[in-house]
Amino acid sequence: MIMLLTPWIRYVQSRLHWDRWMRRRSGRGRGRSQRRKDQRKELLAVELLEDRTLLAAPEFVSIAPNVGPLMQTPNNATPESLDTAPRELHFRFSPGQVLDGTTLGGIQIVRSGFDEAFTRASVTSDFGTNGTAIIDFTAVRIGTGENGIRLEISKSDRTAAGTPGVAITVAGPTIRVELDTDEANGGTGATTAQQMVDAINGDPVASRWVQASLRLGSDPNQDITTTFADSG
């Protein structure tokens, strides 16, 4: 019996040794594979973090005037105020940022009046229609750069001249608008309030300076040439 069992015992022992060896080898393989996965995840995390850093926009920090306290209005609920008008303002952004010089024009420095309110320059006219059609002309931007905008409005029988409709020419901040009286046809094609608004807003140059709008309740089809007194 002993002689018969010995080969079987050796066989079982060899199988047990083999199974333990395979498990250890398999464990080491899984460990190396897991480490490789972890390393790839860490690398991916670093790459994503770098992308986010590169895409982050410059963050405004504060404004340092040459007189008075440091100003951090955008980050505070209550804005700071200065008692003395500064001559220099230093804009501070988060460290390490590079600003695109072509975008600096987007920074506007304006001042409020005694009512502490910032508003755009505007002018209103009903063109002598006794309130039937009221048109507001408002500067597109706030700031002293919009000072000096001038609207010069005239009228003529442009239809008879072969150029019907509203004519607009712009020279610097001066906008010249010529309305069409259409006298040759009894004024049937005279410029209306809505046509005036559309002409200003549709002109690629004039619309950079001002925007026109009809007051609520105004008649958009009102002829504004008949009652309009041409000062030119």
mmCIF file of C-alpha atoms in Angstrom:
data_model
loop_
_atom_site.group_PDB
_atom_site.id
_atom_site.type_symbol
_atom_site.label_atom_id
_atom_site.label_comp_id
_atom_site.label_asym_id
_atom_site.label_seq_id
_atom_site.Cartn_x
_atom_site.Cartn_y
_atom_site.Cartn_z
ATOM 1 C CA MET A 1 0.000 0.000 0.000
ATOM 2 C CA ILE A 2 2.799 2.393 0.859
ATOM 3 C CA MET A 3 4.465 1.777 -2.454
ATOM 4 C CA LEU A 4 1.193 2.326 -4.286
ATOM 5 C CA LEU A 5 0.329 5.578 -2.416
ATOM 6 C CA THR A 6 3.746 7.219 -2.741
ATOM 7 C CA PRO A 7 3.458 8.117 -6.463
ATOM 8 C CA TRP A 8 -0.014 9.498 -5.847
ATOM 9 C CA ILE A 9 1.165 11.626 -2.868
ATOM 10 C CA ARG A 10 4.075 12.964 -4.919
ATOM 11 C CA TYR A 11 1.676 13.805 -7.716
ATOM 12 C CA VAL A 12 -0.603 15.709 -5.339
ATOM 13 C CA GLN A 13 2.363 17.540 -3.779
ATOM 14 C CA SER A 14 3.677 18.585 -7.198
ATOM 15 C CA ARG A 15 0.256 19.859 -8.168
ATOM 16 C CA LEU A 16 -0.008 21.882 -4.974
ATOM 17 C CA HIS A 17 3.453 23.406 -5.522
ATOM 18 C CA TRP A 18 2.515 24.220 -9.120
ATOM 19 C CA ASP A 19 -0.778 25.911 -8.130
ATOM 20 C CA ARG A 20 0.947 28.023 -5.452
ATOM 21 C CA TRP A 21 3.644 29.069 -7.921
ATOM 22 C CA MET A 22 1.074 30.031 -10.560
ATOM 23 C CA ARG A 23 -0.907 32.117 -8.052
ATOM 24 C CA ARG A 24 2.220 33.948 -6.950
ATOM 25 C CA ARG A 25 3.216 34.605 -10.564
ATOM 26 C CA SER A 26 -0.287 35.672 -11.462
ATOM 27 C CA GLY A 27 -0.364 38.028 -8.466
ATOM 28 C CA ARG A 28 2.927 39.585 -9.474
ATOM 29 C CA GLY A 29 1.576 40.022 -13.022
ATOM 30 C CA ARG A 30 -1.592 41.688 -11.790
ATOM 31 C CA GLY A 31 0.485 43.947 -9.538
ATOM 32 C CA ARG A 32 2.645 45.099 -12.438
ATOM 33 C CA SER A 33 -0.422 45.590 -14.616
ATOM 34 C CA GLN A 34 -2.169 47.606 -11.890
ATOM 35 C CA ARG A 35 0.929 49.737 -11.374
ATOM 36 C CA ARG A 36 1.047 50.472 -15.101
ATOM 37 C CA LYS A 37 -2.644 51.489 -15.037
ATOM 38 C CA ASP A 38 -2.061 53.719 -12.024
ATOM 39 C CA GLN A 39 0.904 55.356 -13.754
ATOM 40 C CA ARG A 40 -1.195 55.987 -16.881
ATOM 41 C CA LYS A 41 -3.961 57.537 -14.757
ATOM 42 C CA GLU A 42 -1.450 59.792 -12.987
ATOM 43 C CA LEU A 43 0.022 60.857 -16.325
ATOM 44 C CA LEU A 44 -3.456 61.568 -17.710
ATOM 45 C CA ALA A 45 -4.353 63.578 -14.614
ATOM 46 C CA VAL A 46 -1.194 65.672 -14.994
ATOM 47 C CA GLU A 47 -1.906 66.287 -18.683
ATOM 48 C CA LEU A 48 -5.492 67.344 -17.978
ATOM 49 C CA LEU A 49 -4.352 69.660 -15.216
ATOM 50 C CA GLU A 50 -1.816 71.278 -17.533
ATOM 51 C CA ASP A 51 -4.500 71.798 -20.213
ATOM 52 C CA ARG A 52 -6.807 73.464 -17.715
ATOM 53 C CA THR A 53 -3.992 75.724 -16.579
ATOM 54 C CA LEU A 54 -3.134 76.791 -20.104
ATOM 55 C CA LEU A 55 -6.775 77.537 -20.972
ATOM 56 C CA ALA A 56 -7.478 79.531 -17.804
ATOM 57 C CA ALA A 57 -8.215 83.208 -18.511
ATOM 58 C CA PRO A 58 -6.293 85.957 -16.700
ATOM 59 C CA GLU A 59 -7.924 86.688 -13.356
ATOM 60 C CA PHE A 60 -8.350 90.307 -12.302
ATOM 61 C CA VAL A 61 -6.864 91.011 -8.861
ATOM 62 C CA SER A 62 -6.998 94.731 -8.146
ATOM 63 C CA ILE A 63 -6.430 98.296 -9.309
ATOM 64 C CA ALA A 64 -3.681 100.352 -7.702
ATOM 65 C CA PRO A 65 -4.206 104.118 -8.153
ATOM 66 C CA ASN A 66 -1.300 106.503 -7.616
ATOM 67 C CA VAL A 67 -3.316 108.031 -4.746
ATOM 68 C CA GLY A 68 -5.700 106.439 -2.299
ATOM 69 C CA PRO A 69 -6.288 102.815 -1.290
ATOM 70 C CA LEU A 70 -5.999 99.669 -3.347
ATOM 71 C CA MET A 71 -9.234 99.010 -5.244
ATOM 72 C CA GLN A 72 -10.682 95.517 -5.494
ATOM 73 C CA THR A 73 -14.248 96.394 -6.479
ATOM 74 C CA PRO A 74 -14.985 93.344 -8.699
ATOM 75 C CA ASN A 75 -14.349 91.012 -5.763
ATOM 76 C CA ASN A 76 -16.174 93.002 -3.092
ATOM 77 C CA ALA A 77 -19.851 93.568 -2.467
ATOM 78 C CA THR A 78 -19.290 97.256 -1.673
ATOM 79 C CA PRO A 79 -17.253 99.224 -4.241
ATOM 80 C CA GLU A 80 -14.423 101.452 -3.080
ATOM 81 C CA SER A 81 -14.448 105.165 -3.790
ATOM 82 C CA LEU A 82 -11.657 107.712 -4.111
ATOM 83 C CA ASP A 83 -11.817 111.275 -2.800
ATOM 84 C CA THR A 84 -8.998 112.420 -5.071
ATOM 85 C CA ALA A 85 -8.952 111.816 -8.819
ATOM 86 C CA PRO A 86 -5.947 109.570 -9.637
ATOM 87 C CA ARG A 87 -3.603 110.258 -12.523
ATOM 88 C CA GLU A 88 -2.466 106.638 -12.867
ATOM 89 C CA LEU A 89 -4.225 103.300 -12.510
ATOM 90 C CA HIS A 90 -2.274 100.038 -12.410
ATOM 91 C CA PHE A 91 -4.375 96.988 -13.266
ATOM 92 C CA ARG A 92 -3.150 93.850 -11.536
ATOM 93 C CA PHE A 93 -3.908 90.333 -12.742
ATOM 94 C CA SER A 94 -3.036 86.896 -11.420
ATOM 95 C CA PRO A 95 0.732 86.128 -11.573
ATOM 96 C CA GLY A 96 2.241 84.566 -14.663
ATOM 97 C CA GLN A 97 -0.467 85.765 -17.044
ATOM 98 C CA VAL A 98 0.269 87.193 -20.488
ATOM 99 C CA LEU A 99 -2.338 89.600 -21.837
ATOM 100 C CA ASP A 100 -3.153 89.940 -25.517
ATOM 101 C CA GLY A 101 -2.343 93.537 -26.414
ATOM 102 C CA THR A 102 -5.070 93.605 -29.062
ATOM 103 C CA THR A 103 -7.742 93.127 -26.386
ATOM 104 C CA LEU A 104 -6.702 96.020 -24.127
ATOM 105 C CA GLY A 105 -9.205 98.264 -25.863
ATOM 106 C CA GLY A 106 -11.899 96.363 -23.994
ATOM 107 C CA ILE A 107 -10.841 98.122 -20.769
ATOM 108 C CA GLN A 108 -12.864 101.311 -20.397
ATOM 109 C CA ILE A 109 -12.266 103.983 -17.782
ATOM 110 C CA VAL A 110 -15.283 106.193 -17.198
ATOM 111 C CA ARG A 111 -16.500 108.527 -14.493
ATOM 112 C CA SER A 112 -19.945 109.140 -13.082
ATOM 113 C CA GLY A 113 -21.652 112.441 -12.496
ATOM 114 C CA PHE A 114 -22.788 113.766 -9.137
ATOM 115 C CA ASP A 115 -25.604 111.198 -9.149
ATOM 116 C CA GLU A 116 -22.918 108.437 -9.179
ATOM 117 C CA ALA A 117 -24.639 106.826 -12.166
ATOM 118 C CA PHE A 118 -22.884 105.774 -15.367
ATOM 119 C CA THR A 119 -25.014 106.352 -18.469
ATOM 120 C CA ARG A 120 -24.443 106.558 -22.193
ATOM 121 C CA ALA A 121 -24.873 109.857 -23.989
ATOM 122 C CA SER A 122 -28.215 110.165 -25.774
ATOM 123 C CA VAL A 123 -30.483 112.598 -27.595
ATOM 124 C CA THR A 124 -34.191 112.408 -28.427
ATOM 125 C CA SER A 125 -36.320 113.974 -31.160
ATOM 126 C CA ASP A 126 -39.908 113.679 -32.377
ATOM 127 C CA PHE A 127 -39.004 115.476 -35.641
ATOM 128 C CA GLY A 128 -41.809 117.933 -35.085
ATOM 129 C CA THR A 129 -44.519 115.248 -35.020
ATOM 130 C CA ASN A 130 -45.845 116.423 -31.651
ATOM 131 C CA GLY A 131 -44.897 113.113 -30.011
ATOM 132 C CA THR A 132 -46.400 110.851 -32.677
ATOM 133 C CA ALA A 133 -42.997 109.376 -33.457
ATOM 134 C CA ILE A 134 -40.200 109.749 -30.895
ATOM 135 C CA ILE A 135 -36.742 108.472 -31.769
ATOM 136 C CA ASP A 136 -33.898 107.981 -29.270
ATOM 137 C CA PHE A 137 -30.297 108.121 -30.452
ATOM 138 C CA THR A 138 -27.902 106.555 -27.909
ATOM 139 C CA ALA A 139 -24.120 106.258 -27.957
ATOM 140 C CA VAL A 140 -22.998 102.642 -28.317
ATOM 141 C CA ARG A 141 -20.330 102.859 -25.623
ATOM 142 C CA ILE A 142 -19.744 104.655 -22.353
ATOM 143 C CA GLY A 143 -16.768 106.912 -21.931
ATOM 144 C CA THR A 144 -15.106 110.134 -22.973
ATOM 145 C CA GLY A 145 -14.135 108.518 -26.274
ATOM 146 C CA GLU A 146 -17.766 108.940 -27.312
ATOM 147 C CA ASN A 147 -17.737 112.671 -26.633
ATOM 148 C CA GLY A 148 -18.330 114.832 -29.681
ATOM 149 C CA ILE A 149 -20.724 112.521 -31.551
ATOM 150 C CA ARG A 150 -22.734 114.754 -33.853
ATOM 151 C CA LEU A 151 -25.932 114.007 -35.790
ATOM 152 C CA GLU A 152 -26.598 116.261 -38.757
ATOM 153 C CA ILE A 153 -30.022 115.623 -40.319
ATOM 154 C CA SER A 154 -31.273 117.177 -43.542
ATOM 155 C CA LYS A 155 -33.930 116.402 -46.152
ATOM 156 C CA SER A 156 -34.303 116.589 -49.922
ATOM 157 C CA ASP A 157 -36.256 115.025 -52.760
ATOM 158 C CA ARG A 158 -33.900 112.111 -53.194
ATOM 159 C CA THR A 159 -36.453 110.173 -55.245
ATOM 160 C CA ALA A 160 -36.503 112.887 -57.893
ATOM 161 C CA ALA A 161 -32.719 112.786 -57.929
ATOM 162 C CA GLY A 162 -32.822 109.063 -58.652
ATOM 163 C CA THR A 163 -31.498 108.015 -55.235
ATOM 164 C CA PRO A 164 -34.585 107.274 -53.116
ATOM 165 C CA GLY A 165 -34.424 106.423 -49.445
ATOM 166 C CA VAL A 166 -32.245 107.589 -46.586
ATOM 167 C CA ALA A 167 -28.601 108.479 -47.244
ATOM 168 C CA ILE A 168 -25.996 108.244 -44.479
ATOM 169 C CA THR A 169 -22.385 109.410 -44.528
ATOM 170 C CA VAL A 170 -19.979 109.262 -41.598
ATOM 171 C CA ALA A 171 -16.882 111.383 -41.041
ATOM 172 C CA GLY A 172 -15.266 110.575 -37.699
ATOM 173 C CA PRO A 173 -17.887 111.054 -34.973
ATOM 174 C CA THR A 174 -20.097 113.142 -37.285
ATOM 175 C CA ILE A 175 -23.047 111.273 -38.800
ATOM 176 C CA ARG A 176 -24.907 112.992 -41.624
ATOM 177 C CA VAL A 177 -28.404 111.720 -42.393
ATOM 178 C CA GLU A 178 -30.358 112.897 -45.426
ATOM 179 C CA LEU A 179 -34.073 112.079 -45.452
ATOM 180 C CA ASP A 180 -36.129 111.622 -48.614
ATOM 181 C CA THR A 181 -39.169 113.914 -48.946
ATOM 182 C CA ASP A 182 -40.313 112.299 -52.207
ATOM 183 C CA GLU A 183 -41.979 115.555 -53.210
ATOM 184 C CA ALA A 184 -42.107 114.449 -56.853
ATOM 185 C CA ASN A 185 -44.670 111.809 -55.885
ATOM 186 C CA GLY A 186 -46.546 113.918 -53.374
ATOM 187 C CA GLY A 187 -44.575 112.510 -50.461
ATOM 188 C CA THR A 188 -45.932 108.977 -50.770
ATOM 189 C CA GLY A 189 -42.448 107.575 -50.387
ATOM 190 C CA ALA A 190 -41.219 110.034 -47.770
ATOM 191 C CA THR A 191 -38.966 108.720 -45.032
ATOM 192 C CA THR A 192 -40.840 107.265 -42.068
ATOM 193 C CA ALA A 193 -39.716 107.003 -38.455
ATOM 194 C CA GLN A 194 -39.004 103.289 -38.779
ATOM 195 C CA GLN A 195 -37.013 103.797 -41.968
ATOM 196 C CA MET A 196 -34.895 106.369 -40.166
ATOM 197 C CA VAL A 197 -34.198 103.919 -37.318
ATOM 198 C CA ASP A 198 -33.408 101.076 -39.713
ATOM 199 C CA ALA A 199 -31.059 103.257 -41.756
ATOM 200 C CA ILE A 200 -28.978 104.249 -38.720
ATOM 201 C CA ASN A 201 -28.825 100.758 -37.226
ATOM 202 C CA GLY A 202 -28.193 99.134 -40.597
ATOM 203 C CA ASP A 203 -25.248 101.314 -41.528
ATOM 204 C CA PRO A 204 -22.014 99.451 -40.622
ATOM 205 C CA VAL A 205 -20.164 102.647 -39.673
ATOM 206 C CA ALA A 206 -22.892 104.779 -38.089
ATOM 207 C CA SER A 207 -24.054 101.880 -35.940
ATOM 208 C CA ARG A 208 -20.614 101.729 -34.320
ATOM 209 C CA TRP A 209 -21.279 105.160 -32.874
ATOM 210 C CA VAL A 210 -25.000 105.272 -32.140
ATOM 211 C CA GLN A 211 -28.090 103.106 -32.023
ATOM 212 C CA ALA A 212 -31.543 104.434 -32.876
ATOM 213 C CA SER A 213 -34.796 103.207 -31.355
ATOM 214 C CA LEU A 214 -38.467 104.142 -31.443
ATOM 215 C CA ARG A 215 -40.130 104.985 -28.170
ATOM 216 C CA LEU A 216 -42.920 102.676 -27.070
ATOM 217 C CA GLY A 217 -46.221 103.833 -28.555
ATOM 218 C CA SER A 218 -44.625 105.696 -31.462
ATOM 219 C CA ASP A 219 -46.065 105.349 -34.958
ATOM 220 C CA PRO A 220 -43.366 103.643 -37.054
ATOM 221 C CA ASN A 221 -45.092 104.710 -40.306
ATOM 222 C CA GLN A 222 -45.146 108.407 -39.438
ATOM 223 C CA ASP A 223 -43.677 110.649 -42.142
ATOM 224 C CA ILE A 224 -40.949 112.593 -40.340
ATOM 225 C CA THR A 225 -39.959 114.812 -43.275
ATOM 226 C CA THR A 226 -43.074 117.005 -43.458
ATOM 227 C CA THR A 227 -42.841 118.408 -39.930
ATOM 228 C CA PHE A 228 -39.073 118.248 -39.635
ATOM 229 C CA ALA A 229 -37.409 121.655 -39.888
ATOM 230 C CA ASP A 230 -34.201 121.315 -41.876
ATOM 231 C CA SER A 231 -31.739 123.684 -40.213
ATOM 232 C CA GLY A 232 -29.144 123.005 -42.870
#
